[in-house]
CSV table of C-alpha atoms in Angstrom, one decimal:
chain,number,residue,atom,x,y,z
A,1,UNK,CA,-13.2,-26.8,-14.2
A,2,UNK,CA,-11.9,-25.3,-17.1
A,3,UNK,CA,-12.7,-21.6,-19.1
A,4,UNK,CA,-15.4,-23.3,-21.3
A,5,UNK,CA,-17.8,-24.0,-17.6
A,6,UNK,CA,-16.5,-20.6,-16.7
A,7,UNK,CA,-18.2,-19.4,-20.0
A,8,UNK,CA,-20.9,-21.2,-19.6
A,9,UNK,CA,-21.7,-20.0,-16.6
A,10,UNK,CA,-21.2,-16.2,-17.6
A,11,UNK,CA,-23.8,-17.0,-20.2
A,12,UNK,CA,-26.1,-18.7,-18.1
A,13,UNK,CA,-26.0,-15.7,-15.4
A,14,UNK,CA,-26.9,-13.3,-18.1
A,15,UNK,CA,-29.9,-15.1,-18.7
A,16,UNK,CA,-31.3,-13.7,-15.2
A,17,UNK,CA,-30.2,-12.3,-11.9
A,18,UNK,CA,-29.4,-15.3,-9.5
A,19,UNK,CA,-27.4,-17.8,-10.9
A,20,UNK,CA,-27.7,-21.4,-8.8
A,21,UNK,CA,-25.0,-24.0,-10.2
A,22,UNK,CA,-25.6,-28.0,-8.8
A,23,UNK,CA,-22.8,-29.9,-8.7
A,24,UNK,CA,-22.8,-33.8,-9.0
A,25,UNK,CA,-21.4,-36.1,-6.3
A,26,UNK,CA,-18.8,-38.4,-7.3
A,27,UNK,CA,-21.2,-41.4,-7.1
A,28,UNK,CA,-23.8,-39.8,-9.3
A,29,UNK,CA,-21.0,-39.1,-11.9
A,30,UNK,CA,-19.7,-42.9,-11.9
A,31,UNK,CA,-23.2,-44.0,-12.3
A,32,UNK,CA,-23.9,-42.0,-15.4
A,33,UNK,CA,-20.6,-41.8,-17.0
A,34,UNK,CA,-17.8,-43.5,-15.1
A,35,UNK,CA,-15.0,-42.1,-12.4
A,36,UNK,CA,-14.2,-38.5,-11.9
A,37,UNK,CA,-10.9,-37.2,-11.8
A,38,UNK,CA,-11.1,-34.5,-9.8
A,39,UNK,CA,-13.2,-35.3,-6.3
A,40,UNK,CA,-16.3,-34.2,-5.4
A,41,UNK,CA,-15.3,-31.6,-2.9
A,42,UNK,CA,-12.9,-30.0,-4.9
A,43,UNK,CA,-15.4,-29.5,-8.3
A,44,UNK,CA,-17.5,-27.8,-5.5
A,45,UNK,CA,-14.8,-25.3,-4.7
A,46,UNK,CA,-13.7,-24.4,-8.0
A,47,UNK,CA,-17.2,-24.0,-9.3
A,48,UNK,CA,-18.0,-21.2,-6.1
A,49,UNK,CA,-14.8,-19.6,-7.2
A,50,UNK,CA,-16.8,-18.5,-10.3
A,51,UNK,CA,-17.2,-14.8,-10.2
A,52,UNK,CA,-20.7,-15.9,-11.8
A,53,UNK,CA,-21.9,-18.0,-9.3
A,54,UNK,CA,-24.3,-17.1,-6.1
A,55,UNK,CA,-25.3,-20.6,-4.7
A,56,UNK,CA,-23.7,-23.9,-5.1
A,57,UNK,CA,-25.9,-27.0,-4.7
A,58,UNK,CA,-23.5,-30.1,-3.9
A,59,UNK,CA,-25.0,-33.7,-4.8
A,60,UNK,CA,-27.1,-32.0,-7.1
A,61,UNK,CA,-28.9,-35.4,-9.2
A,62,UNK,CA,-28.3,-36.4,-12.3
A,63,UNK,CA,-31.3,-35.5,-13.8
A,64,UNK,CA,-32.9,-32.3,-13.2
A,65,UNK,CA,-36.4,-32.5,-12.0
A,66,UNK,CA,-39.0,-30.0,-11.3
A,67,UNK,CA,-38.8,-30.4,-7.7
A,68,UNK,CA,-35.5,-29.8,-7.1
A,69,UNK,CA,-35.6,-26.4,-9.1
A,70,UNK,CA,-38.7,-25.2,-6.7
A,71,UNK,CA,-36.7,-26.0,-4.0
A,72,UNK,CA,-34.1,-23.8,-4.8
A,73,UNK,CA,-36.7,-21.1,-6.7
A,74,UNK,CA,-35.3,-21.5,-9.5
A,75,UNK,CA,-37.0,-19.9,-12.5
A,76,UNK,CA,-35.6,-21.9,-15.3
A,77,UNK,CA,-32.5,-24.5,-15.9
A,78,UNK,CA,-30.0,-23.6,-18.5
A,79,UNK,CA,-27.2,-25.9,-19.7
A,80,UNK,CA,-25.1,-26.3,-23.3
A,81,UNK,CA,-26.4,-27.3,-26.5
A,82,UNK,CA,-25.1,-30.5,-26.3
A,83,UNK,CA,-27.1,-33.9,-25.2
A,84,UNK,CA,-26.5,-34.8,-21.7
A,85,UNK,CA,-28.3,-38.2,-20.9
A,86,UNK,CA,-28.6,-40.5,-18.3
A,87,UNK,CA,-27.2,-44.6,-18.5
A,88,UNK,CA,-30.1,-45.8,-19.5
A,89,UNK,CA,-30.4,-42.8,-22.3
A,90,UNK,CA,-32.8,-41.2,-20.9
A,91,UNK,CA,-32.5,-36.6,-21.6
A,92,UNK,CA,-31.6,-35.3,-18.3
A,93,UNK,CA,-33.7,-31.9,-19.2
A,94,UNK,CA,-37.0,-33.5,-20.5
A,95,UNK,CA,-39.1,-32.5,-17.9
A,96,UNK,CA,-37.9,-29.7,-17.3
A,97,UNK,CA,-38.1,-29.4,-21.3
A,98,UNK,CA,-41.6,-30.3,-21.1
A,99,UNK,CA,-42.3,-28.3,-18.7
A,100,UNK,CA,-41.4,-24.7,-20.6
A,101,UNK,CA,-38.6,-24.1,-18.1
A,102,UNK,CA,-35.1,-25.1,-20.4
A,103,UNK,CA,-32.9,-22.4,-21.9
A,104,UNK,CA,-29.6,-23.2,-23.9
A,105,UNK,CA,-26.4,-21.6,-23.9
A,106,UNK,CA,-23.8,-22.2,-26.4
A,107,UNK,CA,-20.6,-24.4,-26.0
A,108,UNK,CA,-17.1,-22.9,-26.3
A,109,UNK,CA,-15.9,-24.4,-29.0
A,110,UNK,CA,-11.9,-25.7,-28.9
A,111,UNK,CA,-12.1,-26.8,-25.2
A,112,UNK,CA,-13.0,-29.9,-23.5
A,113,UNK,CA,-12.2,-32.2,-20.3
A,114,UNK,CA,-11.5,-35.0,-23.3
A,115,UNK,CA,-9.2,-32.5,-25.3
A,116,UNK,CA,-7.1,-31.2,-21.7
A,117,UNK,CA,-7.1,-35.3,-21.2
A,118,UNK,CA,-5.3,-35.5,-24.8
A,119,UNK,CA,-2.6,-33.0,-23.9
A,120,UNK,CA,-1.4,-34.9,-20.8
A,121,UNK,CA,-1.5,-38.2,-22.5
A,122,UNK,CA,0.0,-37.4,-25.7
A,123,UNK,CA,2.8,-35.0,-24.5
A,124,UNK,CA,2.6,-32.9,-27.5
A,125,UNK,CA,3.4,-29.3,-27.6
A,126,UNK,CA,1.1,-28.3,-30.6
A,127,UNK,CA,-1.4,-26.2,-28.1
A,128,UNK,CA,1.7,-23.8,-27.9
A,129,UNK,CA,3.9,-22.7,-30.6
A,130,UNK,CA,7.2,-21.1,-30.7
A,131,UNK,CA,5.7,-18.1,-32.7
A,132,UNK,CA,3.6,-15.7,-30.5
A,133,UNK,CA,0.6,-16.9,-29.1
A,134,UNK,CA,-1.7,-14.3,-30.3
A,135,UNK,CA,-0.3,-14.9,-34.0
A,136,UNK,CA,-3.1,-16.4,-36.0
A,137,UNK,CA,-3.8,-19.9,-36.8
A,138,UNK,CA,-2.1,-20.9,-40.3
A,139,UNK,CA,-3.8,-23.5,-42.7
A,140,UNK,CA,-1.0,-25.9,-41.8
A,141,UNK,CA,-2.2,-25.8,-37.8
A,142,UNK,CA,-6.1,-26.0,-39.5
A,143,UNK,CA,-4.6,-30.0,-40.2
A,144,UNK,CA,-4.5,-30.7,-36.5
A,145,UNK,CA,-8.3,-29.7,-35.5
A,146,UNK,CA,-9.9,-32.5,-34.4
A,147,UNK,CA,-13.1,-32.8,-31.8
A,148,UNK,CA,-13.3,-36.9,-32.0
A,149,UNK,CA,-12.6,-38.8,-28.8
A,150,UNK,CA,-14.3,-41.1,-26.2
A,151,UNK,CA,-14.3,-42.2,-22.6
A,152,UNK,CA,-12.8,-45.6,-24.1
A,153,UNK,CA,-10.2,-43.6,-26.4
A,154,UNK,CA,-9.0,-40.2,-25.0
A,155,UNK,CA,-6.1,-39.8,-27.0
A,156,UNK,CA,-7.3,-37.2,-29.6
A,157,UNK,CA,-5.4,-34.8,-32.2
A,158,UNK,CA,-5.4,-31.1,-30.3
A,159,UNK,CA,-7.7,-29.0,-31.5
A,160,UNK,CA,-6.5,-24.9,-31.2
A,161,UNK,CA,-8.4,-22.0,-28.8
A,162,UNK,CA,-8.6,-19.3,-31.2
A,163,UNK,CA,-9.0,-16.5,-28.7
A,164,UNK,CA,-10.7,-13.0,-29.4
A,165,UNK,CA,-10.8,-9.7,-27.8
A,166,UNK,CA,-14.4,-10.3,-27.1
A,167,UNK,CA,-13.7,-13.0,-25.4
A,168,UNK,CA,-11.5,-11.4,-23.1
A,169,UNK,CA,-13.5,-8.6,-22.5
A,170,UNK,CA,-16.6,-10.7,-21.6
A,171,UNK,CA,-14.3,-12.0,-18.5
A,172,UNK,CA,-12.6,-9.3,-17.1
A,173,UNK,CA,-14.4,-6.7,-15.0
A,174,UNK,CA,-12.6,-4.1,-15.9
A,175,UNK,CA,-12.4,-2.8,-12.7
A,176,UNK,CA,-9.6,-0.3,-12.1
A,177,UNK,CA,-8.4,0.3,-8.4
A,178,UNK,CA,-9.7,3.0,-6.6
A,179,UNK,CA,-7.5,5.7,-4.6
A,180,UNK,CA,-6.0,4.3,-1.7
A,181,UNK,CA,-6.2,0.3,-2.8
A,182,UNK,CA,-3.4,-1.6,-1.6
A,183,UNK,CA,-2.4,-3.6,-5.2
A,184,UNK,CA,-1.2,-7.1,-4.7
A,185,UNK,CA,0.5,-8.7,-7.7
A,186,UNK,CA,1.0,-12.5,-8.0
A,187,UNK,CA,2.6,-14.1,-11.0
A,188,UNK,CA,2.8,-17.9,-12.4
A,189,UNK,CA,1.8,-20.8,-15.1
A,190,UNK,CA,-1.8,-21.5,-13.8
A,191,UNK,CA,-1.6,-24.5,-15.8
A,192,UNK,CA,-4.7,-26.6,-15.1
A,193,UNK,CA,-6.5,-24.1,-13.3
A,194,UNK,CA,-7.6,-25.7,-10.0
A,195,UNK,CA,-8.5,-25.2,-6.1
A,196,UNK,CA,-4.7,-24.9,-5.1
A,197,UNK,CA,-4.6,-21.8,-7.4
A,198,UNK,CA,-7.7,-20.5,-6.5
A,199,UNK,CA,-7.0,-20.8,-2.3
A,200,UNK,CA,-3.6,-19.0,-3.3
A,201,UNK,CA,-5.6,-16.6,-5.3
A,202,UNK,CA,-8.0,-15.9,-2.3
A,203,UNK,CA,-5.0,-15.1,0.6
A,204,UNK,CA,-3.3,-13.2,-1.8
A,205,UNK,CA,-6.6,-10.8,-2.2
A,206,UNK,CA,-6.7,-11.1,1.4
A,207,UNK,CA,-3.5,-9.3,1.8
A,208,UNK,CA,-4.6,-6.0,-0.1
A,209,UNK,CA,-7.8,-4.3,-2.2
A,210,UNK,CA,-6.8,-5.1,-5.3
A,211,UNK,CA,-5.3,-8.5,-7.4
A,212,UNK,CA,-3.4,-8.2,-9.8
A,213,UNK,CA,-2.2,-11.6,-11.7
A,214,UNK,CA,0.4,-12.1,-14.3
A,215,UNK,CA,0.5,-14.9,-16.5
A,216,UNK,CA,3.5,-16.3,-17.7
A,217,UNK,CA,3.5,-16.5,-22.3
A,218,UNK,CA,3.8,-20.4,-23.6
A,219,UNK,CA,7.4,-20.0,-24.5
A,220,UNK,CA,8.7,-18.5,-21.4
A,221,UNK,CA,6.8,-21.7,-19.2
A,222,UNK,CA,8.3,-24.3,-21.8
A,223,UNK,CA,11.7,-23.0,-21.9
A,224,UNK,CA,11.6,-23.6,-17.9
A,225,UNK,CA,9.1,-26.2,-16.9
A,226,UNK,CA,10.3,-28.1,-20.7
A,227,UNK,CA,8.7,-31.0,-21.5
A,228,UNK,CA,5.3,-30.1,-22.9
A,229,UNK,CA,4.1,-27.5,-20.5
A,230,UNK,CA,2.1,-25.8,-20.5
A,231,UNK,CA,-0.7,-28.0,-20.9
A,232,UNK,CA,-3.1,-25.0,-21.3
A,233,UNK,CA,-2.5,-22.0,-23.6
A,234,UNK,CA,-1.8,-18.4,-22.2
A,235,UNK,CA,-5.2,-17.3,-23.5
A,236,UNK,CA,-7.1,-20.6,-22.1
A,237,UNK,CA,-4.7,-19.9,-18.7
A,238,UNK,CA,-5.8,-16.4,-19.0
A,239,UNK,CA,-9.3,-16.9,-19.0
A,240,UNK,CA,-9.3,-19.2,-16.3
A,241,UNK,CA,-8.0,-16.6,-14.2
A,242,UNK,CA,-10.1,-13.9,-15.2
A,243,UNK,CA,-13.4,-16.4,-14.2
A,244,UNK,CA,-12.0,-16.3,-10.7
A,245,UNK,CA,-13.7,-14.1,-8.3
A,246,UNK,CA,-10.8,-13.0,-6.6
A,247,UNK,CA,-8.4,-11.6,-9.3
A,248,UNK,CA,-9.3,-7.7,-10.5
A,249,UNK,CA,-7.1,-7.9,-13.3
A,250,UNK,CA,-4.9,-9.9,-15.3
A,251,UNK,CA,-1.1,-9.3,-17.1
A,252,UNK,CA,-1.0,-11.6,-20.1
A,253,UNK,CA,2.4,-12.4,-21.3
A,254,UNK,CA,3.8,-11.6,-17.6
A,255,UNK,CA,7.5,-11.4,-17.4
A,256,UNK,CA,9.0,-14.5,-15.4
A,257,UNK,CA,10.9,-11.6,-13.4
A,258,UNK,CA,9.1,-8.8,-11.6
A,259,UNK,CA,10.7,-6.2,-12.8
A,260,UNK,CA,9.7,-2.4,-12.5
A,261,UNK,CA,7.2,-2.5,-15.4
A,262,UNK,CA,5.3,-4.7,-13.5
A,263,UNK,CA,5.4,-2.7,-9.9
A,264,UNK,CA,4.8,0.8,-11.7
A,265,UNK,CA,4.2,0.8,-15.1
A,266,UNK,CA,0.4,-1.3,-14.9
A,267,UNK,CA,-0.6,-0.1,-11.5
A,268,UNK,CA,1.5,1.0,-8.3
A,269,UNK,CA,2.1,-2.3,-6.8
A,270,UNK,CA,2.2,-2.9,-3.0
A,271,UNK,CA,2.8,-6.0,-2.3
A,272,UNK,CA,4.5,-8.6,-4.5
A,273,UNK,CA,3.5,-12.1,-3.1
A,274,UNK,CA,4.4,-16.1,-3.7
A,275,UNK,CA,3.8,-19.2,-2.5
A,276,UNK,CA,6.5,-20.4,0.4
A,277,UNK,CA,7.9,-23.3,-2.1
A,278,UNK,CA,11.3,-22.9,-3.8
A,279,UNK,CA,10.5,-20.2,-7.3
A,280,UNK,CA,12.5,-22.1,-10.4
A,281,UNK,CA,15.9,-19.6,-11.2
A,282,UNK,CA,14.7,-17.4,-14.6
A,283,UNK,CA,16.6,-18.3,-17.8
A,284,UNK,CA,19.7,-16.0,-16.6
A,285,UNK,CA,19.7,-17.8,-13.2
A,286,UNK,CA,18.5,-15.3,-10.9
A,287,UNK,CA,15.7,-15.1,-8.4
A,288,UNK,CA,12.9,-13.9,-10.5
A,289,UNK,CA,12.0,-12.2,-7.0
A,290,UNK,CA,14.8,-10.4,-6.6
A,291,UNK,CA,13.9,-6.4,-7.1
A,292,UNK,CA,10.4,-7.0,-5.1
A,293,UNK,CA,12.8,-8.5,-2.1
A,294,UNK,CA,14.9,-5.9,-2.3
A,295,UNK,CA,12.5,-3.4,-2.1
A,296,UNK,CA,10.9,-5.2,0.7
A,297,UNK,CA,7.5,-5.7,-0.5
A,298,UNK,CA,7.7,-9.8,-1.1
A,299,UNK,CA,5.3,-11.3,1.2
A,300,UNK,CA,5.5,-15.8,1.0
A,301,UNK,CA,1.9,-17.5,1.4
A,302,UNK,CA,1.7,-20.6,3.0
A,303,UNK,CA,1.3,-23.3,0.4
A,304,UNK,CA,-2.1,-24.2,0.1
A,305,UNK,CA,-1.6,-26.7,-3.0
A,306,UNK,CA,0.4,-29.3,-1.3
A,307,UNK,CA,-2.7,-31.9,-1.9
A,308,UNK,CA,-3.5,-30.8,-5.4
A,309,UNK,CA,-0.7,-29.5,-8.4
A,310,UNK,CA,-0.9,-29.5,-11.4
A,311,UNK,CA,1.1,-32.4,-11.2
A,312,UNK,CA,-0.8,-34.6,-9.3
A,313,UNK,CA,-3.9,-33.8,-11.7
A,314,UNK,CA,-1.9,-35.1,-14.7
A,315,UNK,CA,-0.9,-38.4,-12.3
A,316,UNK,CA,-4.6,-39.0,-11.7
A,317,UNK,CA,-5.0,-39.3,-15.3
A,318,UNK,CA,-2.8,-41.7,-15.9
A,319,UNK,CA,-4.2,-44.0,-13.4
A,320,UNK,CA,-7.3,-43.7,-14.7
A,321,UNK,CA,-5.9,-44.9,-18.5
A,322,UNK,CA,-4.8,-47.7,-16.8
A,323,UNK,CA,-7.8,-48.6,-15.4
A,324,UNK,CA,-9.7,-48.2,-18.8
A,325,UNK,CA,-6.4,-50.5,-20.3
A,326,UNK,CA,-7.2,-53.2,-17.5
């Protein structure tokens, strides 16, 4: 589930008033298009995490038929402009085509399950450069785009996000606290953005009124995590973030450290809280939790990621390619 179903999801909800997502079941996936990576129970999660979703449908079918929209009084269907078919070719919107009740929204361009697939695989660190992240795209980077990969051949060159203000403003809220919130601040990669964030995301809000999430910039996450983390772009991280319903607002660029620019300086911050796992020593070597704890506003959540990290996405993965090898 990654920023480009958040977006279209945003656009889709704009279309009307009551937005009602179905999600496919594993089997109905493998049928159509072969195994899933992530399972069936967690693409449900993530996709009622949305801040543009109302209803989730789970084992919604493959193809969409006019029956299944009455039963869930749905006006019209809307999905991307691309082709979505079933095995034996068949368009999984004709009759609802036919039938008057189809809308389109656009794809985001620069994002795909194929192209995140392509980081892990090719351990490149072209999605992040060691210039700023919100420097433009030279012609020498315009080389790299590519959109051309397959089930059969995921390796693929990586193509660039080129974020915009716009886009950012069409995902935050831009909701501002109101007198008397409690602010909780939470800070991290979000690398991969999936149900282990988003149930840390959701007891963090629980602890205050208000959530405020900074995101770590490419460099800082590199120079620590090293190898070719992040997988995901602090714009594309950014986004994913902002989709979620439980986060009011987002610090891009985070420092690794809280420091007092992040407890006063953005908002008043109440609570400063993190996961009960072991925080990776900043660049200097010291607790990157240190001035919150010493204030006495760090609060540890309970881990709720211990069955899904980042990690163990990236591991799936590669059993998968060697299932396609064999």
């Amino acid at each position: 589930m990654h920023y480009g179903h958040a977006n279209a999801l945003r656009q889709a909800k704009a279309m009307g008033d009551y937005l009602v997502v179905g999600v496919h079941s594993d089997a109905e996936i493998e049928k159509h298009k072969g195994p899933t990576v992530m399972k069936e129970g967690e693409r449900y999660a993530a996709v009622a995490a949305c801040k543009w979703v109302d209803l989730v449908v789970p084992d919604a079918p493959y193809f969409t038929s006019l029956e299944v929209m009455d039963q869930q009084n749905c006006d019209f269907c809307v999905h991307g402009d691309d082709i979505t078919t079933l095995a034996d070719g068949t368009d999984c919107y004709q009759a609802v085509k036919e039938a008057g009740r189809y809308r389109e929204c656009k794809r985001t361009q620069g994002v795909s399950t194929t192209e995140l697939v392509g980081r892990m695989l090719l351990m490149t660190r072209d999605h992040h450069n060691r210039r700023s992240s919100i420097a433009s795209i030279n012609n020498e980077d315009l080389s790299t785009f590519s959109s051309s990969a397959s089930k059969q051949s995921p390796e693929t060159k990586i193509s660039h996000f080129l974020p915009t203000s716009k886009r950012i403003v069409q995902f935050s809220e831009g909701k501002e606290p109101a007198a008397g919130d409690k602010v909780v601040y939470v800070d991290g990669t979000f690398d991969l953005f999936h149900v282990g964030h988003i149930e840390f995301l959701k007891r963090a809000k629980a602890l205050g009124d208000y959530l405020l999430v900074g995101v770590h910039d490419d460099q800082t996450v590199n120079a620590i995590k090293e190898v070719n983390y992040p997988l995901m772009n602090l714009h594309e991280r950014v986004l994913s973030v902002l989709a979620c319903r439980f986060v009011d607002e987002v610090i891009i660029g985070a420092p690794y450290s809280v420091d007092n620019n992040v407890l006063s300086k953005v908002y008043k911050v109440d609570i400063v809280a993190h996961g009960n796992t072991p925080s990776l020593p900043d660049l200097n070597g010291k607790d990157p939790y240190e001035i919150p704890k010493s204030l006495g506003i760090y609060v540890e959540i309970e881990n709720p990621s211990a069955e899904l990290t980042t990690s163990k996405i990236i591991e799936r993965i590669i059993e998968h390619r060697k299932m396609y090898e064999e």
